[in-house]
mmCIF file of C-alpha atoms in Angstrom:
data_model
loop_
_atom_site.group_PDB
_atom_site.id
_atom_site.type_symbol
_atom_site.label_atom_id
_atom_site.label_comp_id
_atom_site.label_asym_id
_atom_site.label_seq_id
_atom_site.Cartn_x
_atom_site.Cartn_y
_atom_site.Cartn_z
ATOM 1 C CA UNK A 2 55.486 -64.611 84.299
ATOM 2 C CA UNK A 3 56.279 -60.704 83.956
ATOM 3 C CA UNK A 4 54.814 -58.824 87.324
ATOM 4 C CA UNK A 5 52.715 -56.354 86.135
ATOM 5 C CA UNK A 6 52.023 -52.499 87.210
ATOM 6 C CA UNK A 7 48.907 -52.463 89.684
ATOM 7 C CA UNK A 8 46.090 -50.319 88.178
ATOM 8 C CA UNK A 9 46.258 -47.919 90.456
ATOM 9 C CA UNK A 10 49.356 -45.617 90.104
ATOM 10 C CA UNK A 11 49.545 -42.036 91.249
ATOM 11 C CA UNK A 12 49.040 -39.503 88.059
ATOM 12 C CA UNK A 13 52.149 -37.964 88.560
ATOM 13 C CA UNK A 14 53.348 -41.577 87.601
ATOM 14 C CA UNK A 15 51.700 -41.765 84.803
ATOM 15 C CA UNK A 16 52.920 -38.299 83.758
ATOM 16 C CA UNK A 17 56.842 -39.229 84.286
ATOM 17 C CA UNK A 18 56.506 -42.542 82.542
ATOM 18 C CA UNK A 19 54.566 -40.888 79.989
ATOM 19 C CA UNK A 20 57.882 -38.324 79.516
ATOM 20 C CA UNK A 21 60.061 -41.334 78.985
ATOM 21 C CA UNK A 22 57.819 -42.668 76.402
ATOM 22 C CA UNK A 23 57.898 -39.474 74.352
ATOM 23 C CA UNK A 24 61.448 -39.052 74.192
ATOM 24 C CA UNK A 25 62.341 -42.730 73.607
ATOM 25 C CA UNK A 26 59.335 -43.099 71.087
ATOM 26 C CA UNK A 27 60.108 -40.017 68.837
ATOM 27 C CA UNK A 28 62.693 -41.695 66.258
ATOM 28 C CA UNK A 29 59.482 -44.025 65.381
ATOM 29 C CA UNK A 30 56.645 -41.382 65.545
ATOM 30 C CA UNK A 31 58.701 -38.919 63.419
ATOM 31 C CA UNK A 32 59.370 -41.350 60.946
ATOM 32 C CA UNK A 33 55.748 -42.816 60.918
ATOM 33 C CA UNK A 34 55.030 -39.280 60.076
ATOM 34 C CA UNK A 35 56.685 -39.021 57.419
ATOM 35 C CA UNK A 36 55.794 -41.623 55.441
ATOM 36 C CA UNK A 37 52.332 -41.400 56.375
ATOM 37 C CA UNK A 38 52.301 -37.500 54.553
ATOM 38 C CA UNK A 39 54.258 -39.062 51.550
ATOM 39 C CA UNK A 40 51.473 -41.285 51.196
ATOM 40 C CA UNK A 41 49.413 -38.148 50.236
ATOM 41 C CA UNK A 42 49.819 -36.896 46.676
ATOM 42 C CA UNK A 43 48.882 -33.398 47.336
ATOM 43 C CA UNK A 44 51.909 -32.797 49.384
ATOM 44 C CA UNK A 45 54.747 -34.542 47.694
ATOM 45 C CA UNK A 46 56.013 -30.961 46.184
ATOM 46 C CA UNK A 47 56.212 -29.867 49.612
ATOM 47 C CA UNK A 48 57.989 -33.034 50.559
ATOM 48 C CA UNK A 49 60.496 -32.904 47.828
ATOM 49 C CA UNK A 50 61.426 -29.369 48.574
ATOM 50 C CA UNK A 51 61.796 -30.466 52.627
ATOM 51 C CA UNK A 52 64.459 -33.434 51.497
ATOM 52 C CA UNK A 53 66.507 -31.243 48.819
ATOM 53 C CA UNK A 54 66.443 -28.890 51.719
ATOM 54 C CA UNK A 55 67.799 -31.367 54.200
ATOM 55 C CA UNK A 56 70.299 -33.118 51.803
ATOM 56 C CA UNK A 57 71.569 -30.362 50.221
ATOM 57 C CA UNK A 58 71.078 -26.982 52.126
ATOM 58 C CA UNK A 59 70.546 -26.967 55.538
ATOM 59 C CA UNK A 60 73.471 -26.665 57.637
ATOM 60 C CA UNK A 61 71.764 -26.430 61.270
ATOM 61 C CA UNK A 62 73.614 -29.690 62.529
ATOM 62 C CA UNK A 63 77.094 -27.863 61.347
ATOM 63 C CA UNK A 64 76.014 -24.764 63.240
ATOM 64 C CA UNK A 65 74.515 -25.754 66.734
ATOM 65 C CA UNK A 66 71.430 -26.429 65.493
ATOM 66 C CA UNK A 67 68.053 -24.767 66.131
ATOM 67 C CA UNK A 68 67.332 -24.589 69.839
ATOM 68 C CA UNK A 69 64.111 -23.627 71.150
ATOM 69 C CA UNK A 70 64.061 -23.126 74.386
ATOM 70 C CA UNK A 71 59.964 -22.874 75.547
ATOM 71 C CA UNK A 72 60.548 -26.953 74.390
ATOM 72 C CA UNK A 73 63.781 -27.527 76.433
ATOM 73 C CA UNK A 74 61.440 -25.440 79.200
ATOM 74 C CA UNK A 75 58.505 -27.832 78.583
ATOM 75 C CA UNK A 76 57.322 -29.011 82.244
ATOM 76 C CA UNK A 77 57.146 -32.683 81.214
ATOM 77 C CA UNK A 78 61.364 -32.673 81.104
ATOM 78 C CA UNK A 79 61.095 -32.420 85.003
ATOM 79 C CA UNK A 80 59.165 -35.245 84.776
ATOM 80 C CA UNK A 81 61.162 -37.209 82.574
ATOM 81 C CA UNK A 82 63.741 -36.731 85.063
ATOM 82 C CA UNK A 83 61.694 -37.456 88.084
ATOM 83 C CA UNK A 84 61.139 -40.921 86.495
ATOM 84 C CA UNK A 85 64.166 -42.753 87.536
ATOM 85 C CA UNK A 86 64.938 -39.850 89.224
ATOM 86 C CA UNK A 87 68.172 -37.893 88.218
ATOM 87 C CA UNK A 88 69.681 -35.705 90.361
ATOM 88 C CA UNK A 89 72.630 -32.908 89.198
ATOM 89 C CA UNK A 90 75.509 -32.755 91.202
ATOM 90 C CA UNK A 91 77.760 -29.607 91.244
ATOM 91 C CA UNK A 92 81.353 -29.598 92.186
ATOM 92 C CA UNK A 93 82.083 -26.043 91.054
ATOM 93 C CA UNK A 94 81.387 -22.830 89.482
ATOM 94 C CA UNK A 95 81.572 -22.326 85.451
ATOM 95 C CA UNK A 96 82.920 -18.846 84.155
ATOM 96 C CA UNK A 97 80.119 -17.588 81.405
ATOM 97 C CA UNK A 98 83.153 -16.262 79.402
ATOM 98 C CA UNK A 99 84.710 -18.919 78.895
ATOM 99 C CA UNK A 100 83.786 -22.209 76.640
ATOM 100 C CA UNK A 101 83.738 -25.638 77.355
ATOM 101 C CA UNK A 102 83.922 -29.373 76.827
ATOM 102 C CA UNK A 103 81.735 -31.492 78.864
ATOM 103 C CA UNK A 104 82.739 -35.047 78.921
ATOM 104 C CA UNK A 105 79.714 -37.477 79.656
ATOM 105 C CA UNK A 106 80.483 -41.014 80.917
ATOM 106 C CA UNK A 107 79.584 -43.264 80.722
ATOM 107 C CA UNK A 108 77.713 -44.215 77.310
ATOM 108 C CA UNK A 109 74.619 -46.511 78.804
ATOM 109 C CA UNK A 110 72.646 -47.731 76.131
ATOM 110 C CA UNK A 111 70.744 -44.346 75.625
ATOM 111 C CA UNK A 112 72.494 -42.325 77.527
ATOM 112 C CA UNK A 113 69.545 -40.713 79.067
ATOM 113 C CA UNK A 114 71.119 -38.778 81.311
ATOM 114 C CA UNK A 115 73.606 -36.554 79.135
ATOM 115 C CA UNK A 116 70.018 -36.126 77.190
ATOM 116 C CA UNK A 117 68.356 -34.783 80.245
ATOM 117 C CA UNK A 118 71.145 -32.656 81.733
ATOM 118 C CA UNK A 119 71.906 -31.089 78.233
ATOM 119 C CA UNK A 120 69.193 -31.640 76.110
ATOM 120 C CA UNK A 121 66.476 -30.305 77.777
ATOM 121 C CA UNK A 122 65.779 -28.578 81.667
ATOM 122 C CA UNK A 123 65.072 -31.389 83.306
ATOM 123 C CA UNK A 124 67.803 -30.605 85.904
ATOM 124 C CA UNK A 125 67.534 -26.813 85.579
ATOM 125 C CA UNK A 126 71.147 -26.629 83.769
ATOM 126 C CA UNK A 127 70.389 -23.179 83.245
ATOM 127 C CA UNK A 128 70.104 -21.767 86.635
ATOM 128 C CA UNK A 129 72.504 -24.251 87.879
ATOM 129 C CA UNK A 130 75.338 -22.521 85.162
ATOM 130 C CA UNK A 131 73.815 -19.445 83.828
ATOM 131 C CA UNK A 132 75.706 -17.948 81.076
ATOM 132 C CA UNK A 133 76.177 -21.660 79.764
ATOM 133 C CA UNK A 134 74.791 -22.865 76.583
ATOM 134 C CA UNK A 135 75.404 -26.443 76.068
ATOM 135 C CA UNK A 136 74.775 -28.846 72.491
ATOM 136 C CA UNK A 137 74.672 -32.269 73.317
ATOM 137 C CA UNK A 138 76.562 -33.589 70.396
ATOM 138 C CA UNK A 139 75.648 -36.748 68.318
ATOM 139 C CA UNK A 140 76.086 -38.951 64.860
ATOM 140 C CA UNK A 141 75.819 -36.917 62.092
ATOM 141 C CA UNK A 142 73.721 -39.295 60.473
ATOM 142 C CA UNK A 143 70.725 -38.394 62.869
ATOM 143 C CA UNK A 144 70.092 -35.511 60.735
ATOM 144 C CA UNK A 145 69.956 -37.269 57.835
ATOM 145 C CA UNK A 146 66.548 -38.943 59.198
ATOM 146 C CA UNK A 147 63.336 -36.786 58.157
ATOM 147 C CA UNK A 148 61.694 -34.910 60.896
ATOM 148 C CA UNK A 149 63.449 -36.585 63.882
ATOM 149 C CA UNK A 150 66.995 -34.172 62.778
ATOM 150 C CA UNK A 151 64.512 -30.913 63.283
ATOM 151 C CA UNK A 152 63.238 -32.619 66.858
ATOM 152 C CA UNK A 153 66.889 -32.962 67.882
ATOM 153 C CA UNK A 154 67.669 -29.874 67.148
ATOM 154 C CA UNK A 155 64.997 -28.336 68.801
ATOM 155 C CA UNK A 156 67.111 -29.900 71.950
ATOM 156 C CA UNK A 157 69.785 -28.406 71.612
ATOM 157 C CA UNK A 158 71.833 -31.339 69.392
ATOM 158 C CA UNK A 159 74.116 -31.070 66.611
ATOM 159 C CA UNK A 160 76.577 -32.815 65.007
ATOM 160 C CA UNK A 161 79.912 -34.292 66.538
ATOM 161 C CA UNK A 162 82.171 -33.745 63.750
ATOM 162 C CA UNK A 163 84.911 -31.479 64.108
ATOM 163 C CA UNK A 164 83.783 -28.843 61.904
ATOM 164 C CA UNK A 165 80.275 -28.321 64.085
ATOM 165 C CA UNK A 166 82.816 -28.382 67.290
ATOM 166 C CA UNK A 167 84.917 -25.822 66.008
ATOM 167 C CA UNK A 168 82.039 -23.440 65.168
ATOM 168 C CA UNK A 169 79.952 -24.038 68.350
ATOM 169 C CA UNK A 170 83.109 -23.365 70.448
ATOM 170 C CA UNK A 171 83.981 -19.990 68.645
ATOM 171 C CA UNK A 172 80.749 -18.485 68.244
ATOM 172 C CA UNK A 173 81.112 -16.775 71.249
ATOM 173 C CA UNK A 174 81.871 -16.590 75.290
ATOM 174 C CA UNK A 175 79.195 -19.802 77.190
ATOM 175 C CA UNK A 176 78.916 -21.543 74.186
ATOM 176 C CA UNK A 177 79.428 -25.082 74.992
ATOM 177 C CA UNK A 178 79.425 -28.845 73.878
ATOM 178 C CA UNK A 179 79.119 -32.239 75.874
ATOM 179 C CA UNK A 180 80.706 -35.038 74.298
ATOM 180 C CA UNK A 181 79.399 -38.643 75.136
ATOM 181 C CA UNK A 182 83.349 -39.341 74.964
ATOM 182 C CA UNK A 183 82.908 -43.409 75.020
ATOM 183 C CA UNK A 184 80.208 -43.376 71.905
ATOM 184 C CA UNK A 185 78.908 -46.471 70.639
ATOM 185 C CA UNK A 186 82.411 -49.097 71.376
ATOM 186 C CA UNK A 187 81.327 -48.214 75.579
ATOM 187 C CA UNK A 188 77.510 -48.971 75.010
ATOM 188 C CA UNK A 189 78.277 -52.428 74.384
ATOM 189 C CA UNK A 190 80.369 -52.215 78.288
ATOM 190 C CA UNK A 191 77.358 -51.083 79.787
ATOM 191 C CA UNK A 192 76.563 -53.885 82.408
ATOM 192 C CA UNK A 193 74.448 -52.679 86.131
ATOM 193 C CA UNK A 194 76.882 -52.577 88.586
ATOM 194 C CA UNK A 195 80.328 -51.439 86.623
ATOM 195 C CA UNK A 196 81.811 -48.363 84.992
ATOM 196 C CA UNK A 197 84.164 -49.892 82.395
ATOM 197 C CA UNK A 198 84.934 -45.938 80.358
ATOM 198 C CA UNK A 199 86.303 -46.466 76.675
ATOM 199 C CA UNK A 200 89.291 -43.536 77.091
ATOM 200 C CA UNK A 201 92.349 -44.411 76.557
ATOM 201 C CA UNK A 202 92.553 -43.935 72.542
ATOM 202 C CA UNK A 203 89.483 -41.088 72.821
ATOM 203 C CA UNK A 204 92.220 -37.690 72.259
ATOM 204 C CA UNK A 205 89.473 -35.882 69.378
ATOM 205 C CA UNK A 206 87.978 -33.724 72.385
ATOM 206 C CA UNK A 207 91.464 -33.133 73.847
ATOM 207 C CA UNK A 208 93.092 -31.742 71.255
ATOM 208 C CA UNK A 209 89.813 -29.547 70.542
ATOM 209 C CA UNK A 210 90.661 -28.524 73.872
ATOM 210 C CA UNK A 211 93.936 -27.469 73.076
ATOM 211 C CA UNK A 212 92.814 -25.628 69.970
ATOM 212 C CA UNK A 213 90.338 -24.060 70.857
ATOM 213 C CA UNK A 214 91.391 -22.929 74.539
ATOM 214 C CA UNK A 215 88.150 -24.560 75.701
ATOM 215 C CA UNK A 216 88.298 -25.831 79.698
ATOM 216 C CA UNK A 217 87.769 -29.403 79.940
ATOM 217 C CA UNK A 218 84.502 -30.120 82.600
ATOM 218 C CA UNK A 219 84.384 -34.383 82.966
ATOM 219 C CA UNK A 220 80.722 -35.310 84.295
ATOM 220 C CA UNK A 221 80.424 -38.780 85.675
ATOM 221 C CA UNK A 222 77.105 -40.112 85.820
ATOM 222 C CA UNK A 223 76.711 -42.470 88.292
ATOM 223 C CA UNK A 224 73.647 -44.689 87.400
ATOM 224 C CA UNK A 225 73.550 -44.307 83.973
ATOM 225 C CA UNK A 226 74.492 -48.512 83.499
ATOM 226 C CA UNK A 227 71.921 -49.496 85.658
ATOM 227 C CA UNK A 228 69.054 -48.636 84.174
ATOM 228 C CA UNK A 229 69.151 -51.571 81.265
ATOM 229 C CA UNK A 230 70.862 -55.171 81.314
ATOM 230 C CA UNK A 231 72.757 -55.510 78.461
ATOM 231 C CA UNK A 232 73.368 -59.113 77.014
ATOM 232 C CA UNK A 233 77.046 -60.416 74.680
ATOM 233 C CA UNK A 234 79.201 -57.525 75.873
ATOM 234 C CA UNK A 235 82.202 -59.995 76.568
ATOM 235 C CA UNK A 236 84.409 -59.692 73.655
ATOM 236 C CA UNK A 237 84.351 -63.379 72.811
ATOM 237 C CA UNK A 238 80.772 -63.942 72.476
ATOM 238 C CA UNK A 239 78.950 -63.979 68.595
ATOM 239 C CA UNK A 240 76.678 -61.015 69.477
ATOM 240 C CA UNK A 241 79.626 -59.019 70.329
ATOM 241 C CA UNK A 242 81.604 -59.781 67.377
ATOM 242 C CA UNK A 243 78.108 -59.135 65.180
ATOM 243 C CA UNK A 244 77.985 -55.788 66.800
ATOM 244 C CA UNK A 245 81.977 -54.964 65.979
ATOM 245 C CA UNK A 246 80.757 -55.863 62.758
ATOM 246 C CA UNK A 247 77.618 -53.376 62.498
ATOM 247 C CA UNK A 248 80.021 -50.556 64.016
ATOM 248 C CA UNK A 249 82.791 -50.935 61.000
ATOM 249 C CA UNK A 250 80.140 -50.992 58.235
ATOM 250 C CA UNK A 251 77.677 -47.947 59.547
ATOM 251 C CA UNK A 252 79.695 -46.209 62.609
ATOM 252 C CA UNK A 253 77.301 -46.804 65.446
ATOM 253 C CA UNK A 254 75.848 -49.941 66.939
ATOM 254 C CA UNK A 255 73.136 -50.604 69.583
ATOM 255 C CA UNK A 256 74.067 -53.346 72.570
ATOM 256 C CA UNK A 257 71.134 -55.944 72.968
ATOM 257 C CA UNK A 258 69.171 -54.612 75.997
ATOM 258 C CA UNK A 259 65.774 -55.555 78.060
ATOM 259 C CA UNK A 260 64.339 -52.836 80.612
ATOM 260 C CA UNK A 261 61.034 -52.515 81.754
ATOM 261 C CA UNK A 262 57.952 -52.190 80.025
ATOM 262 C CA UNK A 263 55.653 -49.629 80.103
ATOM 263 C CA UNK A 264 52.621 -51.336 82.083
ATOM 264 C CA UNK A 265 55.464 -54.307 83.354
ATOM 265 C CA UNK A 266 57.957 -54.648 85.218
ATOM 266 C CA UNK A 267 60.758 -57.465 83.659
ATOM 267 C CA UNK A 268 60.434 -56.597 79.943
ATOM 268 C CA UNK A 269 60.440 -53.869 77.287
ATOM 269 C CA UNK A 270 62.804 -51.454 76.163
ATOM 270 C CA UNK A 271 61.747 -48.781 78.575
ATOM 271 C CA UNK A 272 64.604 -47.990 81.812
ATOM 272 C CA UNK A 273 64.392 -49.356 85.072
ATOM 273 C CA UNK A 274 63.405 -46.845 87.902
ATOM 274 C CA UNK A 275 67.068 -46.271 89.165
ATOM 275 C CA UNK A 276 68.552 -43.359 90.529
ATOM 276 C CA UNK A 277 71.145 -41.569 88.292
ATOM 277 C CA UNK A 278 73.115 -38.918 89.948
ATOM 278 C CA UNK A 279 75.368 -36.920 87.325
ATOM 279 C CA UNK A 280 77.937 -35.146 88.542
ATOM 280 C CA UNK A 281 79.639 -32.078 86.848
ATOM 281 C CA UNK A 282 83.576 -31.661 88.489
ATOM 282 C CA UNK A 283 85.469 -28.768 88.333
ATOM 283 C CA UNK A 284 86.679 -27.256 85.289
ATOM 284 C CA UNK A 285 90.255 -28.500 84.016
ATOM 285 C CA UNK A 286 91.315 -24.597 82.406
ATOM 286 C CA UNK A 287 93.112 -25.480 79.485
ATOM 287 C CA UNK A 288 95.574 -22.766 77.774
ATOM 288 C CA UNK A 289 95.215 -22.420 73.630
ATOM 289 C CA UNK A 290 97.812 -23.779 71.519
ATOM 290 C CA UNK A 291 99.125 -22.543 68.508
ATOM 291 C CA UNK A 292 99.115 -24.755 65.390
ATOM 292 C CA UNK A 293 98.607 -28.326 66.168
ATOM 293 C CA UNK A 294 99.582 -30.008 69.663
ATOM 294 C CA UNK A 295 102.546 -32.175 69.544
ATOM 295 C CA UNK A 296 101.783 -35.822 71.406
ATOM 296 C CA UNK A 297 102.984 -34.869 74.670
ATOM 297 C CA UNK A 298 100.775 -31.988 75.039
ATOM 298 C CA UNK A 299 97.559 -34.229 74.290
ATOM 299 C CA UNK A 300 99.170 -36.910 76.575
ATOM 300 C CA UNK A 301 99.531 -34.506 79.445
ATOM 301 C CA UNK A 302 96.321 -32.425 79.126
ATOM 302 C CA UNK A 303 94.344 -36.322 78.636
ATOM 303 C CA UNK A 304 96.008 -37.603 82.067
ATOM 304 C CA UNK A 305 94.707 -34.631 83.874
ATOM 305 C CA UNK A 306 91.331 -35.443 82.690
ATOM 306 C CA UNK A 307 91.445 -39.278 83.273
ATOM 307 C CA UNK A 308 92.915 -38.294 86.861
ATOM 308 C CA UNK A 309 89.987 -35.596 87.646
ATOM 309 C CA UNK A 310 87.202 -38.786 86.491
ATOM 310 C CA UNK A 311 88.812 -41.206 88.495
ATOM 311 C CA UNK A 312 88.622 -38.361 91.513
ATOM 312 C CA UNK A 313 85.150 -38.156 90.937
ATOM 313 C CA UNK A 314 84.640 -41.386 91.168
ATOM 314 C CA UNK A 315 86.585 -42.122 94.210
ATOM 315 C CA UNK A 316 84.535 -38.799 95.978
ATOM 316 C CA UNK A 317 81.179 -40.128 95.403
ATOM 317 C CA UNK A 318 81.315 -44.368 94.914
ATOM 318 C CA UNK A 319 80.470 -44.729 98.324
ATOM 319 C CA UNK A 320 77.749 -42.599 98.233
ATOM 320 C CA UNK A 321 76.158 -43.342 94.995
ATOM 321 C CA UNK A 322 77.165 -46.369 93.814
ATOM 322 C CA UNK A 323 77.314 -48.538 97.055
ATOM 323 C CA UNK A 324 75.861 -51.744 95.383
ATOM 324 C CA UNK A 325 78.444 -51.214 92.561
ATOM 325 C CA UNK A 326 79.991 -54.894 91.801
ATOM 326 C CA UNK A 327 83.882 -53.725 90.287
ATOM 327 C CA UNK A 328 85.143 -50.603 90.621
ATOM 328 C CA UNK A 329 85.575 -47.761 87.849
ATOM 329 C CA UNK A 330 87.854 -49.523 84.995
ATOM 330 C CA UNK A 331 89.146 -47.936 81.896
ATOM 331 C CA UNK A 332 89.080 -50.619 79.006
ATOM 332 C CA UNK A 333 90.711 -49.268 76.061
#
């Protein structure tokens, strides 16, 4: 039998649990949205001209997106963070006239805390790194999704192709991306306890890097896998091979998951209460190329990064992962 909240929380609770909810339920109260207001004849014109829009002239997810920053401001973002709670870590100083690439690991399930560090104020990013502007990057086919594309972008988010890279990175000195470098492939890795990175093959963001004379900034959130259980990540069990399967055919997957619910403790899709401390390293300054990289160049600049995570790691295990069962692996 689950074990159930008591009654009798403290408000401020209520409020951070409340933050959670919003953020995790908006995919399914956007889209409820919409189809409730196609349901109403009077406003299908309107409709009609907000999807031709969307499919065939809006470019927001190619261009940063549309920030708005009173909503990244919005108080219950603290609280959101306060929920597990997260706590930002900073190893060093970021030049505002300079760009650069923030690597997130690892995935989680949701990763929650690359959302809350750069998709919102939760963790005062802004005074921490002022001069910074960050765009979480994700799927482009998020913005294909009515209503819930404008709610992202009101974050902060835009795509992760290379084209929306390229034009966030040269639209001028602090402009910024973090990349969830392991995507979907690490999500299915994400068991409490371990840090298994997907890295290895991931050389997209280095050579943009390289290109684009952006410094390289690796942020290791330590945490982020504990906050679900996650159930057929071994790679010889049906689910996983289901999963492979869902990846190939529409480029993302979900791993099976069980958190907390929202008035219990055992089961529901909402995260465990554990701390997640995300630590942002030092900048790895990286010098522009001209013309494409050759392999050794991408080689060289990628082991610097891999080195600087695993530094990270080795820095701050003791400290914030003590009950960690393996230590930081990189997979593939």
């Amino acid at each position: 039998m689950p074990l159930f909240a008591p009654l009798r929380m403290p408000f401020r609770r209520r409020l951070q649990t409340g933050a959670v909810l919003f953020w995790l339920a908006a995919i399914v109260v956007t889209l409820l949205l919409f189809l409730y207001l196609c349901t109403i004849k009077h406003l299908w014109p309107v409709i009609i001209t907000y999807l031709l829009w969307v499919l065939m002239l809006d470019q927001a997810p190619e261009r940063g997106g549309r920030r708005v920053e009173w909503w990244r401001n919005w108080k219950g973002w603290q609280y959101f963070a306060q929920f597990f709670p997260m706590t930002l870590v900073k190893e060093g100083e970021l030049d505002p006239s300079k760009n650069y690439i923030f690597g997130y690991h690892p995935h989680g399930v949701l990763s929650l805390g690359a959302f809350c560090t750069f998709g919102t104020e939760g963790l005062h990013f802004s005074k921490r790194f002022p001069g910074i502007k960050p765009r979480l990057l994700t799927l482009q086919s998020n913005f294909q999704l009515p209503f819930y594309r404008d709610y992202l972008m009101a974050h902060g988010l835009a795509s992760v192709s290379k084209g929306s890279c390229e034009h966030i990175l040269r639209s001028g000195a602090g402009n910024s991306i973090a990349i969830v470098i392991g995507g979907a492939q690490e999500s299915l890795a994400s068991e409490p306890g371990t840090l298994d990175l997907t890295l290895k093959k991931r050389l997209g963001f280095i050579k943009l890097a390289l290109v684009n004379g952006a410094s390289l900034v690796p942020t290791l959130a330590f945490g982020e896998n504990d906050l679900y259980d996650v159930y057929g990540g071994k790679s010889s069990s049906r689910m996983y091979q289901i999963q492979q399967l869902v990846k190939r055919q529409l480029g993302f997957t979900l791993p099976v998951f069980n958190g907390r619910g929202i008035f219990n403790y055992e089961y529901g899709f909402m995260p465990r209460r554990k701390p997640v401390y995300i630590v942002i390293g030092k900048p790895i300054h990286v010098e522009k190329v001209e013309g494409s990289p050759t392999a050794e160049q991408l080689q060289e600049l990628q082991k610097k990064y891999i080195d600087e995570v695993l530094a990270i790691w080795d820095r701050y295990k003791d400290q914030y992962a003590p009950a960690r069962k393996q230590e930081l692996q990189i997979i593939e």
